[in-house]
Tab-separated table of C-alpha atoms in Angstrom:
chain	number	residue	atom	x	y	z
A	1	ASP	CA	-25.968	-11.091	21.439
A	2	THR	CA	-22.874	-9.502	19.861
A	3	LEU	CA	-24.720	-6.804	17.934
A	4	TRP	CA	-23.526	-4.110	20.351
A	5	PHE	CA	-19.918	-4.967	19.424
A	6	TRP	CA	-20.125	-5.601	15.665
A	7	ARG	CA	-22.347	-2.682	14.670
A	8	PRO	CA	-19.745	-0.037	15.673
A	9	CYS	CA	-17.007	-2.149	14.031
A	10	ALA	CA	-18.963	-2.265	10.773
A	11	LEU	CA	-19.619	1.486	10.972
A	12	PHE	CA	-15.920	2.175	11.535
A	13	PHE	CA	-14.791	0.097	8.564
A	14	GLY	CA	-17.580	1.529	6.419
A	15	PHE	CA	-16.359	5.014	7.322
A	16	VAL	CA	-12.744	4.073	6.454
A	17	PHE	CA	-13.861	2.798	3.058
A	18	PHE	CA	-15.950	5.910	2.462
A	19	ILE	CA	-12.964	8.183	3.205
A	20	ARG	CA	-10.750	6.041	0.984
A	21	TRP	CA	-13.325	6.201	-1.807
A	22	THR	CA	-13.532	10.011	-1.618
A	23	LYS	CA	-9.703	10.219	-1.690
A	24	GLN	CA	-9.672	8.055	-4.830
A	25	ILE	CA	-12.145	10.401	-6.502
A	26	GLN	CA	-10.001	13.385	-5.473
A	27	ASP	CA	-6.844	11.704	-6.814
A	28	TYR	CA	-8.564	10.899	-10.098
A	29	LEU	CA	-9.809	14.461	-10.551
A	30	ASP	CA	-6.384	15.877	-9.677
A	31	GLU	CA	-4.707	13.604	-12.207
A	32	VAL	CA	-7.202	14.306	-14.992
A	33	TYR	CA	-7.606	18.054	-14.604
A	34	SER	CA	-4.304	19.244	-13.179
A	35	GLY	CA	-1.959	16.506	-14.366
A	36	LYS	CA	-0.774	15.897	-10.802
A	37	SER	CA	0.425	12.286	-10.582
A	38	VAL	CA	-0.992	10.093	-7.847
A	39	GLU	CA	2.388	8.381	-7.560
A	40	ARG	CA	3.888	11.609	-6.191
A	41	LEU	CA	1.673	11.615	-3.108
A	42	ASN	CA	3.185	11.292	0.305
A	43	ALA	CA	4.388	7.690	0.552
A	44	MET	CA	2.748	7.107	3.933
A	45	LEU	CA	-0.606	8.467	2.768
A	46	ARG	CA	-0.417	6.213	-0.276
A	47	LEU	CA	0.466	3.265	1.971
A	48	VAL	CA	-2.614	3.854	4.126
A	49	GLN	CA	-4.835	4.217	1.053
A	50	ILE	CA	-3.620	0.975	-0.479
A	51	PHE	CA	-3.257	-1.258	2.547
A	52	SER	CA	-6.342	-0.245	4.530
A	53	ALA	CA	-8.468	-1.826	1.820
A	54	LYS	CA	-6.173	-4.827	1.499
A	55	LEU	CA	-6.477	-5.480	5.240
A	56	VAL	CA	-10.253	-5.636	5.124
A	57	LEU	CA	-10.646	-7.342	1.756
A	58	GLU	CA	-7.767	-9.811	1.803
A	59	VAL	CA	-7.080	-10.534	5.486
A	60	PHE	CA	-10.523	-10.305	7.051
A	61	GLY	CA	-12.107	-11.510	3.819
A	62	GLY	CA	-9.875	-14.585	3.692
A	63	ALA	CA	-10.763	-15.646	7.220
A	64	GLY	CA	-14.418	-14.748	6.678
A	65	ALA	CA	-14.556	-16.757	3.457
A	66	ILE	CA	-13.528	-19.930	5.275
A	67	TRP	CA	-16.020	-19.242	8.048
A	68	GLY	CA	-18.885	-18.359	5.718
A	69	PHE	CA	-18.238	-21.100	3.167
A	70	SER	CA	-18.120	-23.771	5.863
A	71	GLU	CA	-21.558	-22.621	6.993
A	72	ALA	CA	-22.940	-22.281	3.462
A	73	VAL	CA	-22.114	-25.880	2.599
A	74	THR	CA	-23.444	-26.982	6.019
A	75	LEU	CA	-20.084	-28.188	7.306
A	76	ARG	CA	-20.177	-25.694	10.144
A	77	ASN	CA	-22.932	-26.143	12.703
A	78	PRO	CA	-23.071	-25.721	16.488
A	79	ASP	CA	-21.365	-29.094	16.939
A	80	THR	CA	-18.392	-28.309	14.653
A	81	VAL	CA	-17.664	-24.692	15.564
A	82	TRP	CA	-14.721	-25.956	17.651
A	83	PHE	CA	-13.059	-27.122	14.401
A	84	TRP	CA	-13.946	-24.267	12.014
A	85	ARG	CA	-13.006	-21.355	14.286
A	86	PRO	CA	-9.284	-22.317	14.388
A	87	CYS	CA	-9.394	-23.013	10.630
A	88	ALA	CA	-10.703	-19.517	9.899
A	89	LEU	CA	-8.219	-17.957	12.331
A	90	THR	CA	-5.344	-19.887	10.727
A	91	PHE	CA	-6.260	-18.526	7.311
A	92	GLY	CA	-6.604	-15.067	8.826
A	93	VAL	CA	-3.093	-15.284	10.304
A	94	ILE	CA	-1.641	-16.540	7.002
A	95	PHE	CA	-3.219	-13.672	5.082
A	96	PHE	CA	-2.158	-11.195	7.780
A	97	VAL	CA	1.474	-12.280	7.406
A	98	ARG	CA	1.071	-11.966	3.621
A	99	TRP	CA	-0.323	-8.450	4.121
A	100	LEU	CA	2.686	-7.478	6.275
A	101	MET	CA	5.037	-8.830	3.595
A	102	GLN	CA	3.231	-6.758	0.955
A	103	ILE	CA	3.752	-3.636	3.087
A	104	GLN	CA	7.429	-4.491	3.418
A	105	ASP	CA	7.736	-4.927	-0.373
A	106	TYR	CA	5.947	-1.613	-0.916
A	107	LEU	CA	8.343	0.217	1.411
A	108	VAL	CA	11.382	-1.335	-0.287
A	109	GLU	CA	9.996	-0.355	-3.699
A	110	MET	CA	9.387	3.210	-2.524
A	111	LYS	CA	12.981	3.502	-1.277
A	112	TYR	CA	14.243	2.064	-4.566
A	113	ASN	CA	12.159	4.530	-6.593
A	114	GLU	CA	13.433	7.444	-4.485
A	115	SER	CA	17.023	6.298	-5.075
A	116	VAL	CA	16.448	5.984	-8.813
A	117	ASP	CA	14.864	9.443	-8.904
A	118	ARG	CA	17.847	10.933	-7.057
A	119	LEU	CA	20.333	9.189	-9.359
A	120	THR	CA	18.384	10.267	-12.431
A	121	ALA	CA	18.376	13.870	-11.240
A	122	LYS	CA	22.072	13.652	-10.482
A	123	ALA	CA	22.759	12.132	-13.910
A	124	GLY	CA	20.764	14.941	-15.510
A	125	GLU	CA	22.990	17.495	-13.780
A	126	THR	CA	26.177	15.761	-14.888
A	127	GLU	CA	24.950	15.417	-18.468
A	128	GLU	CA	24.488	19.166	-18.603
A	129	LEU	CA	28.016	19.632	-17.305
A	130	CYS	CA	29.445	17.028	-19.701
A	131	CYS	CA	28.161	19.113	-22.577
A	132	THR	CA	30.605	21.846	-21.644
A	133	THR	CA	33.862	21.056	-23.364
A	134	SER	CA	35.963	23.829	-21.933
A	135	ASP	CA	38.049	23.195	-18.817
A	136	GLU	CA	37.557	26.852	-17.954
A	137	GLU	CA	33.771	26.437	-17.852
A	138	LEU	CA	34.141	23.446	-15.552
A	139	SER	CA	36.469	25.267	-13.172
A	140	GLU	CA	34.089	28.262	-13.066
A	141	ASN	CA	31.490	25.867	-11.630
A	142	GLY	CA	33.990	24.465	-9.143
A	143	LEU	CA	34.235	21.143	-10.955
A	144	SER	CA	36.816	19.094	-12.749
A	145	TYR	CA	36.592	16.266	-15.226
A	146	ASN	CA	37.331	13.721	-12.482
A	147	SER	CA	34.570	15.023	-10.193
A	148	ILE	CA	31.999	14.662	-12.984
A	149	ARG	CA	33.250	11.223	-13.906
A	150	ALA	CA	33.004	10.085	-10.261
A	151	ALA	CA	29.380	11.240	-10.090
């Protein structure tokens, strides 16, 4: 009875996984042959690549595991669907909240990594300037010892 609804849903998620799979192959080939790091991709693109699979596998899979297992061990039947549907939905909600927390952690980590990269680049600039011992060389660059030390 619900085939008209679930067939397009399955096709959509199959298409999402296919696109994700082709992007993984592209990332692998780029990393192997051109040395381009996957970690340097656009953060939002990387987020979609990682968490689209996690949504299907961990969130929907967690709820579906409860639903399917209850049927496989014959606990779920037409008389007990009233009990198992809320159980599966509860697990789905728990795993959905977990998924949202993982996204939040990922975004915090990305901001941290960007900050570390900026500080490392800044430290690299100041190390080059610290190698110059002459006050004249520093003033030619518009810097003083105190400005380098503050950086």
